[in-house]
Amino acid sequence: MNNYLSIKDIDSLPEWVAMARKLKEDPKADKELGQGKTICLLFFNNSLRTRLSTQKAAMNLGMEVIVMNFGNEGWALEYGDGTIMDQGTSEHVKEAAQVVSQYCDIIGIRAFAGLAYRDEDEDERVLQSFKEYASVPILNMESSVGHPLQALADAITLAEQNTKTRPKVVLSWAPHPKALPHAVANSFVEMMQLQQEMDFVITHPQGYELNEEITKGTKIEFDQEKALKDADFVYVKNWSNYNDYGKVTCKDPNWTMTQKKLGKAQFMHCLPVRRNMVVADEVLDGKQSLVIEQANNRTYAAQVVLKKILTTLNDQ
Amino acid sequence: MNNYLSIKDIDSLPEWVAMARKLKEDPKADKELGQGKTICLLFFNNSLRTRLSTQKAAMNLGMEVIVMNFGNEGWALEYGDGTIMDQGTSEHVKEAAQVVSQYCDIIGIRAFAGLAYRDEDEDERVLQSFKEYASVPILNMESSVGHPLQALADAITLAEQNTKTRPKVVLSWAPHPKALPHAVANSFVEMMQLQQEMDFVITHPQGYELNEEITKGTKIEFDQEKALKDADFVYVKNWSNYNDYGKVTCKDPNWTMTQKKLGKAQFMHCLPVRRNMVVADEVLDGKQSLVIEQANNRTYAAQVVLKKILTTLNDQ
Amino acid sequence: MNNYLSIKDIDSLPEWVAMARKLKEDPKADKELGQGKTICLLFFNNSLRTRLSTQKAAMNLGMEVIVMNFGNEGWALEYGDGTIMDQGTSEHVKEAAQVVSQYCDIIGIRAFAGLAYRDEDEDERVLQSFKEYASVPILNMESSVGHPLQALADAITLAEQNTKTRPKVVLSWAPHPKALPHAVANSFVEMMQLQQEMDFVITHPQGYELNEEITKGTKIEFDQEKALKDADFVYVKNWSNYNDYGKVTCKDPNWTMTQKKLGKAQFMHCLPVRRNMVVADEVLDGKQSLVIEQANNRTYAAQVVLKKILTTLNDQ
């Protein structure tokens, strides 16, 4: 594999999940694979899980890790073609991506949606620019459109926890005080579309539809109670309005996940999570919550991806 | 040892000091002990010595080190129970601590006193919350109440420099333009209470008493001249008013340490130090100053602590 | 070699360039040299190339690397002698430099010119203070006066690309919206003065003369067209006015480098570069641009310097 930009780069979800579960039993088994290789993780936004789990995964593979907060440690980047750079940006991504490629073997990029201009966000300007100009593989550590490392960790968690032949999985929108990106929800939906033996339904207030190009073919149910009926796994997540782009047009607390609504289902969330806003304490502190294990699986999701990239690099 | 939260976690100060002095002769002797182990250092406040010496100590033990400035790289943490998180905090420490535990074997935490609410500071909210929710050992890199790595380094320095059967050690308050925490003074007092063969006296302006629960049984002398008489070691440190909590109610320059006041004693300070405010240039630049060696011993203090934690981990 | 503070620390440019080109063929050949050694990179200013390439070079040599953004992670430093530190600075460089020296084997320092006070900048206050008080070798990662790692990378690039017996090299000033330091231009001039077999000319608007102590003996031509005639290599760089210190007194777009002006010469720039301000897109995107290779050579420039310092350390 040359890049991990989206869920579409997964050629076989069952195989990847199986590989992750095997790595989890012996995380340092491939310690030789990354010897002498360096990964450079560039953060244009804050991070806790992604920052630490990706470092951990790379170190498990024997790689050297360079972490850089591009925003305040580097230079403000320009992305436009033909721009006369007489304003705030100091360096063009054309140079930055080529240059960073020379100091490492893989580049990880985190750059959130700005939520101001939908077209710009959908272009995944930062991620795709690095992909275009870099000469080494690119790892998406959450772009404006997707968070495929999270969704892969979610797939691992589902596989570990599922006991049914055909479990029911619900993605349930929740209220939040701030405007959040759609990346986690998008990648979760795309990942669920690769699941052969699961029933999947999305529930959210009317008007909070995700990008139809992503959700097409997936069942959407506006009645949360109906959607949650007989659920085995409930993935809760806020996102801002996609149609009235980046706006918070609903904060209805009736959408907050409670133990009563959850029933016997297992609870999932990518974290960080706003307690008693997105989900009640009783759920997070209860035994049906999988959030800590999801976070744990971030390491093995990253490790599968890096292992596949390293294997390709070593074969060249 | 499972955690290093305060001086109370030292089971035998002489043994720890002896171990540090031995490590200092051959810092890489235990290079195998930390192989495959990772420490994650989380900074909620600035740091120079602690940041570098703890990294160095961990690397001497063969560990991998992940450093994170939680404040600007991670998410604002919530500590309250039952809070409806609709304000500025994005993640509860319950999740953060559990999650970080999964990416490393030891967590170091630096979180200073806010000096606004005494009760909150005395609860060591950040440190104790991580201790409560983390599943790996916690290392105190300075909390709102104590700085036990510094005090251990001070004990090493005293042991190296002392030539008397029963030396006299003085903790002498000094003026400072800003309100500073009590952590260094607290831990130094607690460490001195473990010293069998030393005379210890604290001197400060009336009203600048430290927490009595910590100083009880220790001699306090308001007359600095009397206190300093025949001193062998003088540890100078500012702290803000503890009773009128967090206020600067005295900046009297008569408390500044000078060569004349110091006499033949050796000078100690944890650094950073305000020259000519806390202590005169002549003292810091003179031969009786131990401050650089104290800073050097930070590495070996951290290394003893990490060695003890690693040994316990490896025995499990 | 004990320190790398300026181009003057290069004893034989041809030998250093030859060593770099050899290292480039097998960057990990000296992996044993830095075993057990630590370099601490202290950044008082932003960095992309220097940050990553110096880390990479150190890792290639087997060293452990500690990176610290002194500005926001450490304490505000005081440099004055005898200052009563009752204002914004928390720690004197005398302590900081001695202390950091105890945690590592080499210290790298980046501290740009403030461009407010020429005397202060020419003193290279941060770099020289660390050099004075540190007890380990100091590496200049760009000071207020020079950027000798960049100039060494430029020398490597010239050596790799040159095919003439006596090539003509031009340093050509370019307009820029912000006031920039003179460090890169200064070190490039000093490096060119060590070139035995090259013709060198500097061109810039009248009044934009660099420090005469540095340029003395070097040809200066105010007519850019004349200067560029028959050039083999054109190094383009902005700097602010040196005489009207730190001011931007010219933004004349006629000085922007274009393909027409460049002719058949190869184009050089240290990066980051403002496109269509300093140089036209057509040049940067064309085949005559060497900027990406210059950035690549930053790794090998740093590696030569570190190798020389490590060799001296190991001999002691």
Short mmCIF file of N, CA, C and O in Angstrom, two decimals, chain A residues 40-136:
data_model
loop_
_atom_site.label_atom_id
_atom_site.label_comp_id
_atom_site.label_asym_id
_atom_site.label_seq_id
_atom_site.Cartn_x
_atom_site.Cartn_y
_atom_site.Cartn_z
N CYS A 40 7.34 10.97 10.06
CA CYS A 40 7.20 12.36 10.51
C CYS A 40 5.71 12.65 10.63
O CYS A 40 4.97 12.56 9.64
N LEU A 41 5.27 12.96 11.84
CA LEU A 41 3.85 13.23 12.09
C LEU A 41 3.63 14.74 12.16
O LEU A 41 4.15 15.40 13.06
N LEU A 42 2.89 15.26 11.21
CA LEU A 42 2.67 16.71 11.14
C LEU A 42 1.26 17.03 11.63
O LEU A 42 0.27 16.60 11.02
N PHE A 43 1.17 17.80 12.70
CA PHE A 43 -0.13 18.16 13.26
C PHE A 43 -0.46 19.62 12.96
O PHE A 43 0.24 20.53 13.39
N PHE A 44 -1.54 19.80 12.22
CA PHE A 44 -2.08 21.15 12.01
C PHE A 44 -3.19 21.42 13.03
O PHE A 44 -3.74 22.51 13.06
N ASN A 45 -3.56 20.39 13.81
CA ASN A 45 -4.60 20.54 14.84
C ASN A 45 -4.24 19.70 16.06
O ASN A 45 -3.39 18.81 15.97
N ASN A 46 -4.95 19.95 17.14
CA ASN A 46 -4.73 19.23 18.40
C ASN A 46 -5.00 17.73 18.24
O ASN A 46 -5.73 17.31 17.35
N SER A 47 -4.45 16.98 19.17
CA SER A 47 -4.58 15.54 19.11
C SER A 47 -4.13 14.93 20.43
O SER A 47 -3.17 15.41 21.03
N LEU A 48 -4.79 13.90 20.88
CA LEU A 48 -4.32 13.13 22.02
C LEU A 48 -4.12 11.67 21.57
O LEU A 48 -3.01 11.18 21.50
N ARG A 49 -5.22 10.99 21.26
CA ARG A 49 -5.17 9.59 20.88
C ARG A 49 -4.32 9.36 19.63
O ARG A 49 -3.48 8.47 19.58
N THR A 50 -4.57 10.17 18.61
CA THR A 50 -3.88 9.97 17.34
C THR A 50 -2.38 10.20 17.51
O THR A 50 -1.56 9.42 17.02
N ARG A 51 -2.05 11.27 18.23
CA ARG A 51 -0.65 11.60 18.47
C ARG A 51 0.08 10.46 19.17
O ARG A 51 1.14 10.01 18.75
N LEU A 52 -0.52 9.98 20.26
CA LEU A 52 0.18 8.98 21.07
C LEU A 52 0.11 7.58 20.44
O LEU A 52 1.10 6.85 20.44
N SER A 53 -1.04 7.21 19.91
CA SER A 53 -1.17 5.84 19.40
C SER A 53 -0.36 5.66 18.13
O SER A 53 0.18 4.57 17.88
N THR A 54 -0.27 6.69 17.31
CA THR A 54 0.51 6.55 16.08
C THR A 54 2.00 6.49 16.39
O THR A 54 2.74 5.70 15.78
N GLN A 55 2.45 7.29 17.35
CA GLN A 55 3.84 7.18 17.81
C GLN A 55 4.11 5.77 18.33
O GLN A 55 5.12 5.16 18.02
N LYS A 56 3.19 5.31 19.17
CA LYS A 56 3.36 4.00 19.79
C LYS A 56 3.42 2.90 18.72
O LYS A 56 4.30 2.02 18.77
N ALA A 57 2.52 2.98 17.76
CA ALA A 57 2.51 1.99 16.68
C ALA A 57 3.83 2.01 15.91
O ALA A 57 4.41 0.96 15.60
N ALA A 58 4.30 3.21 15.60
CA ALA A 58 5.55 3.33 14.84
C ALA A 58 6.73 2.78 15.65
O ALA A 58 7.60 2.09 15.11
N MET A 59 6.75 3.06 16.95
CA MET A 59 7.83 2.56 17.80
C MET A 59 7.74 1.04 17.92
O MET A 59 8.77 0.36 17.93
N ASN A 60 6.54 0.51 18.00
CA ASN A 60 6.38 -0.95 18.03
C ASN A 60 6.99 -1.60 16.79
O ASN A 60 7.47 -2.73 16.85
N LEU A 61 6.96 -0.87 15.69
CA LEU A 61 7.51 -1.39 14.44
C LEU A 61 8.99 -1.04 14.27
O LEU A 61 9.57 -1.26 13.21
N GLY A 62 9.59 -0.44 15.31
CA GLY A 62 11.02 -0.15 15.26
C GLY A 62 11.38 1.12 14.55
O GLY A 62 12.56 1.40 14.30
N MET A 63 10.37 1.94 14.21
CA MET A 63 10.65 3.19 13.49
C MET A 63 11.12 4.29 14.43
O MET A 63 10.82 4.27 15.62
N GLU A 64 11.77 5.28 13.87
CA GLU A 64 12.04 6.51 14.58
C GLU A 64 10.92 7.50 14.25
O GLU A 64 10.41 7.51 13.13
N VAL A 65 10.54 8.28 15.24
CA VAL A 65 9.38 9.15 15.09
C VAL A 65 9.78 10.61 15.30
O VAL A 65 10.45 10.94 16.27
N ILE A 66 9.39 11.46 14.36
CA ILE A 66 9.56 12.90 14.52
C ILE A 66 8.17 13.51 14.54
O ILE A 66 7.37 13.28 13.63
N VAL A 67 7.86 14.23 15.61
CA VAL A 67 6.54 14.85 15.74
C VAL A 67 6.71 16.36 15.59
O VAL A 67 7.62 16.95 16.15
N MET A 68 5.84 16.97 14.81
CA MET A 68 5.94 18.42 14.62
C MET A 68 4.54 19.02 14.61
O MET A 68 3.64 18.54 13.92
N ASN A 69 4.36 20.06 15.41
CA ASN A 69 3.11 20.83 15.38
C ASN A 69 3.27 21.90 14.33
O ASN A 69 3.84 22.96 14.59
N PHE A 70 2.77 21.64 13.14
CA PHE A 70 3.08 22.54 12.03
C PHE A 70 2.63 23.96 12.30
O PHE A 70 3.29 24.94 11.95
N GLY A 71 1.48 24.05 12.93
CA GLY A 71 0.89 25.38 13.16
C GLY A 71 1.80 26.37 13.84
O GLY A 71 2.02 27.48 13.33
N ASN A 72 2.36 25.99 14.99
CA ASN A 72 3.14 26.98 15.73
C ASN A 72 4.64 26.74 15.68
O ASN A 72 5.42 27.56 16.15
N GLU A 73 5.08 25.62 15.10
CA GLU A 73 6.52 25.37 15.03
C GLU A 73 7.08 25.63 13.63
O GLU A 73 8.26 25.93 13.50
N GLY A 74 6.23 25.47 12.62
CA GLY A 74 6.69 25.64 11.24
C GLY A 74 6.23 26.97 10.66
O GLY A 74 6.09 27.96 11.36
N TRP A 75 5.96 26.97 9.37
CA TRP A 75 5.59 28.19 8.66
C TRP A 75 4.15 28.07 8.15
O TRP A 75 3.71 26.99 7.78
N ALA A 76 3.45 29.18 8.09
CA ALA A 76 2.08 29.18 7.56
C ALA A 76 2.15 28.81 6.09
O ALA A 76 2.87 29.43 5.31
N LEU A 77 1.38 27.80 5.70
CA LEU A 77 1.49 27.27 4.33
C LEU A 77 0.48 27.92 3.37
O LEU A 77 -0.65 28.21 3.72
N GLU A 78 0.94 28.06 2.14
CA GLU A 78 0.11 28.53 1.03
C GLU A 78 -0.29 27.32 0.19
O GLU A 78 0.53 26.43 -0.05
N TYR A 79 -1.55 27.29 -0.27
CA TYR A 79 -2.03 26.17 -1.07
C TYR A 79 -2.45 26.59 -2.49
O TYR A 79 -2.57 25.75 -3.37
N GLY A 80 -2.70 27.87 -2.70
CA GLY A 80 -3.21 28.34 -3.97
C GLY A 80 -2.20 28.23 -5.11
O GLY A 80 -1.00 28.32 -4.89
N ASP A 81 -2.73 28.06 -6.32
CA ASP A 81 -1.86 28.03 -7.50
C ASP A 81 -1.66 29.45 -8.01
O ASP A 81 -2.63 30.19 -8.18
N GLY A 82 -0.43 29.83 -8.24
CA GLY A 82 -0.16 31.12 -8.84
C GLY A 82 -0.28 32.31 -7.89
O GLY A 82 -0.18 33.46 -8.32
N THR A 83 -0.49 32.04 -6.62
CA THR A 83 -0.62 33.13 -5.64
C THR A 83 0.64 34.00 -5.59
O THR A 83 1.75 33.48 -5.61
N ILE A 84 0.44 35.30 -5.53
CA ILE A 84 1.54 36.20 -5.20
C ILE A 84 1.61 36.23 -3.69
O ILE A 84 0.71 36.77 -3.03
N MET A 85 2.62 35.61 -3.12
CA MET A 85 2.66 35.40 -1.67
C MET A 85 3.16 36.63 -0.92
O MET A 85 4.23 36.62 -0.32
N ASP A 86 2.35 37.66 -0.94
CA ASP A 86 2.74 38.90 -0.24
C ASP A 86 1.91 39.09 1.03
O ASP A 86 1.90 40.17 1.61
N GLN A 87 1.22 38.03 1.46
CA GLN A 87 0.38 38.14 2.67
C GLN A 87 0.93 37.25 3.79
O GLN A 87 2.14 37.18 3.96
N GLY A 88 0.05 36.56 4.50
CA GLY A 88 0.44 35.85 5.73
C GLY A 88 1.14 34.52 5.56
O GLY A 88 1.78 34.03 6.48
N THR A 89 1.05 33.91 4.38
CA THR A 89 1.66 32.59 4.23
C THR A 89 3.12 32.71 3.79
O THR A 89 3.46 33.52 2.94
N SER A 90 3.96 31.89 4.41
CA SER A 90 5.41 32.01 4.20
C SER A 90 5.99 30.95 3.28
O SER A 90 7.10 31.10 2.79
N GLU A 91 5.29 29.83 3.15
CA GLU A 91 5.86 28.73 2.36
C GLU A 91 4.74 28.03 1.63
O GLU A 91 3.66 27.81 2.17
N HIS A 92 5.01 27.62 0.38
CA HIS A 92 4.00 26.91 -0.39
C HIS A 92 4.07 25.43 -0.05
O HIS A 92 5.15 24.89 0.17
N VAL A 93 2.92 24.78 -0.03
CA VAL A 93 2.90 23.35 0.26
C VAL A 93 3.70 22.55 -0.77
O VAL A 93 4.22 21.47 -0.47
N LYS A 94 3.86 23.10 -1.97
CA LYS A 94 4.67 22.40 -2.98
C LYS A 94 6.08 22.16 -2.46
O LYS A 94 6.64 21.08 -2.62
N GLU A 95 6.66 23.22 -1.87
CA GLU A 95 8.01 23.06 -1.32
C GLU A 95 7.96 22.22 -0.04
O GLU A 95 8.76 21.29 0.14
N ALA A 96 7.04 22.57 0.87
CA ALA A 96 7.01 21.90 2.17
C ALA A 96 6.91 20.39 2.03
O ALA A 96 7.63 19.63 2.68
N ALA A 97 6.00 19.94 1.17
CA ALA A 97 5.77 18.50 1.03
C ALA A 97 6.99 17.81 0.42
O ALA A 97 7.39 16.72 0.86
N GLN A 98 7.59 18.44 -0.58
CA GLN A 98 8.78 17.84 -1.18
C GLN A 98 9.94 17.78 -0.19
O GLN A 98 10.69 16.81 -0.13
N VAL A 99 10.07 18.85 0.58
CA VAL A 99 11.18 18.95 1.52
C VAL A 99 11.04 17.92 2.64
O VAL A 99 11.97 17.17 2.95
N VAL A 100 9.86 17.88 3.26
CA VAL A 100 9.66 16.94 4.37
C VAL A 100 9.87 15.50 3.90
O VAL A 100 10.41 14.67 4.63
N SER A 101 9.49 15.23 2.67
CA SER A 101 9.67 13.88 2.11
C SER A 101 11.12 13.42 2.14
O SER A 101 11.40 12.22 2.17
N GLN A 102 12.03 14.39 2.13
CA GLN A 102 13.45 14.02 2.09
C GLN A 102 14.00 13.65 3.45
O GLN A 102 15.10 13.12 3.55
N TYR A 103 13.24 13.97 4.50
CA TYR A 103 13.74 13.70 5.85
C TYR A 103 13.08 12.48 6.49
O TYR A 103 13.35 12.15 7.63
N CYS A 104 12.16 11.85 5.77
CA CYS A 104 11.49 10.70 6.39
C CYS A 104 10.96 9.75 5.33
O CYS A 104 11.00 10.04 4.13
N ASP A 105 10.43 8.62 5.78
CA ASP A 105 9.96 7.58 4.88
C ASP A 105 8.44 7.56 4.75
O ASP A 105 7.90 7.03 3.79
N ILE A 106 7.75 8.11 5.75
CA ILE A 106 6.30 8.21 5.74
C ILE A 106 5.93 9.54 6.40
O ILE A 106 6.57 9.94 7.37
N ILE A 107 4.91 10.21 5.89
CA ILE A 107 4.43 11.45 6.51
C ILE A 107 2.98 11.26 6.97
O ILE A 107 2.13 10.84 6.18
N GLY A 108 2.72 11.53 8.23
CA GLY A 108 1.35 11.56 8.75
C GLY A 108 0.86 12.99 8.82
O GLY A 108 1.63 13.88 9.17
N ILE A 109 -0.40 13.20 8.45
CA ILE A 109 -0.95 14.55 8.39
C ILE A 109 -2.28 14.61 9.15
O ILE A 109 -3.17 13.80 8.88
N ARG A 110 -2.39 15.53 10.08
CA ARG A 110 -3.70 15.83 10.68
C ARG A 110 -4.07 17.28 10.37
O ARG A 110 -3.35 18.21 10.74
N ALA A 111 -5.18 17.45 9.68
CA ALA A 111 -5.66 18.80 9.35
C ALA A 111 -7.18 18.76 9.28
O ALA A 111 -7.75 18.21 8.34
N PHE A 112 -7.82 19.33 10.28
CA PHE A 112 -9.28 19.29 10.39
C PHE A 112 -9.98 20.16 9.35
O PHE A 112 -9.37 21.07 8.77
N ALA A 113 -11.26 19.90 9.21
CA ALA A 113 -12.12 20.79 8.44
C ALA A 113 -12.20 22.15 9.13
O ALA A 113 -12.27 22.23 10.35
N GLY A 114 -12.18 23.20 8.32
CA GLY A 114 -12.35 24.53 8.87
C GLY A 114 -13.83 24.85 9.11
O GLY A 114 -14.17 25.73 9.86
N LEU A 115 -14.70 24.10 8.43
CA LEU A 115 -16.16 24.23 8.55
C LEU A 115 -16.68 25.59 8.09
O LEU A 115 -17.82 25.95 8.37
N ALA A 116 -15.86 26.33 7.36
CA ALA A 116 -16.33 27.61 6.83
C ALA A 116 -16.77 27.46 5.37
O ALA A 116 -17.82 27.97 4.98
N TYR A 117 -15.96 26.77 4.57
CA TYR A 117 -16.26 26.61 3.15
C TYR A 117 -16.29 25.13 2.80
O TYR A 117 -15.29 24.43 2.86
N ARG A 118 -17.50 24.64 2.46
CA ARG A 118 -17.67 23.21 2.22
C ARG A 118 -16.80 22.70 1.09
O ARG A 118 -16.18 21.63 1.19
N ASP A 119 -16.71 23.46 0.02
CA ASP A 119 -15.91 23.00 -1.13
C ASP A 119 -14.45 22.81 -0.74
O ASP A 119 -13.82 21.82 -1.09
N GLU A 120 -13.96 23.79 0.00
CA GLU A 120 -12.56 23.73 0.42
C GLU A 120 -12.32 22.51 1.32
O GLU A 120 -11.34 21.79 1.16
N ASP A 121 -13.22 22.29 2.25
CA ASP A 121 -13.09 21.13 3.13
C ASP A 121 -13.18 19.83 2.35
O ASP A 121 -12.43 18.89 2.60
N GLU A 122 -14.10 19.77 1.40
CA GLU A 122 -14.26 18.52 0.66
C GLU A 122 -13.07 18.22 -0.23
O GLU A 122 -12.84 17.07 -0.62
N ASP A 123 -12.32 19.25 -0.55
CA ASP A 123 -11.09 19.03 -1.33
C ASP A 123 -9.98 18.43 -0.48
O ASP A 123 -8.95 18.04 -1.00
N GLU A 124 -10.17 18.39 0.84
CA GLU A 124 -9.10 17.93 1.76
C GLU A 124 -7.78 18.59 1.36
O GLU A 124 -6.77 17.91 1.14
N ARG A 125 -7.82 19.91 1.31
CA ARG A 125 -6.72 20.68 0.75
C ARG A 125 -5.33 20.31 1.29
O ARG A 125 -4.39 20.10 0.52
N VAL A 126 -5.22 20.21 2.62
CA VAL A 126 -3.91 19.94 3.20
C VAL A 126 -3.46 18.52 2.86
O VAL A 126 -2.37 18.30 2.31
N LEU A 127 -4.31 17.55 3.17
CA LEU A 127 -3.96 16.15 2.94
C LEU A 127 -3.65 15.88 1.47
O LEU A 127 -2.62 15.28 1.13
N GLN A 128 -4.53 16.33 0.59
CA GLN A 128 -4.35 16.03 -0.83
C GLN A 128 -3.17 16.79 -1.43
O GLN A 128 -2.51 16.29 -2.35
N SER A 129 -2.89 17.98 -0.91
CA SER A 129 -1.71 18.71 -1.40
C SER A 129 -0.43 17.96 -1.02
O SER A 129 0.49 17.85 -1.83
N PHE A 130 -0.38 17.49 0.22
CA PHE A 130 0.80 16.72 0.61
C PHE A 130 0.89 15.45 -0.25
O PHE A 130 1.97 15.07 -0.69
N LYS A 131 -0.25 14.81 -0.47
CA LYS A 131 -0.22 13.60 -1.28
C LYS A 131 0.30 13.92 -2.69
O LYS A 131 1.08 13.17 -3.27
N GLU A 132 -0.13 15.07 -3.22
CA GLU A 132 0.26 15.42 -4.59
C GLU A 132 1.76 15.70 -4.70
O GLU A 132 2.41 15.30 -5.67
N TYR A 133 2.30 16.42 -3.71
CA TYR A 133 3.68 16.90 -3.85
C TYR A 133 4.72 16.08 -3.11
O TYR A 133 5.91 16.17 -3.41
N ALA A 134 4.29 15.29 -2.13
CA ALA A 134 5.26 14.49 -1.38
C ALA A 134 5.77 13.34 -2.23
O ALA A 134 5.09 12.88 -3.15
N SER A 135 6.96 12.86 -1.93
CA SER A 135 7.52 11.72 -2.65
C SER A 135 7.54 10.48 -1.77
O SER A 135 8.16 9.48 -2.12
N VAL A 136 6.89 10.54 -0.61
CA VAL A 136 6.81 9.37 0.29
C VAL A 136 5.33 9.13 0.62
O VAL A 136 4.49 10.00 0.41
#
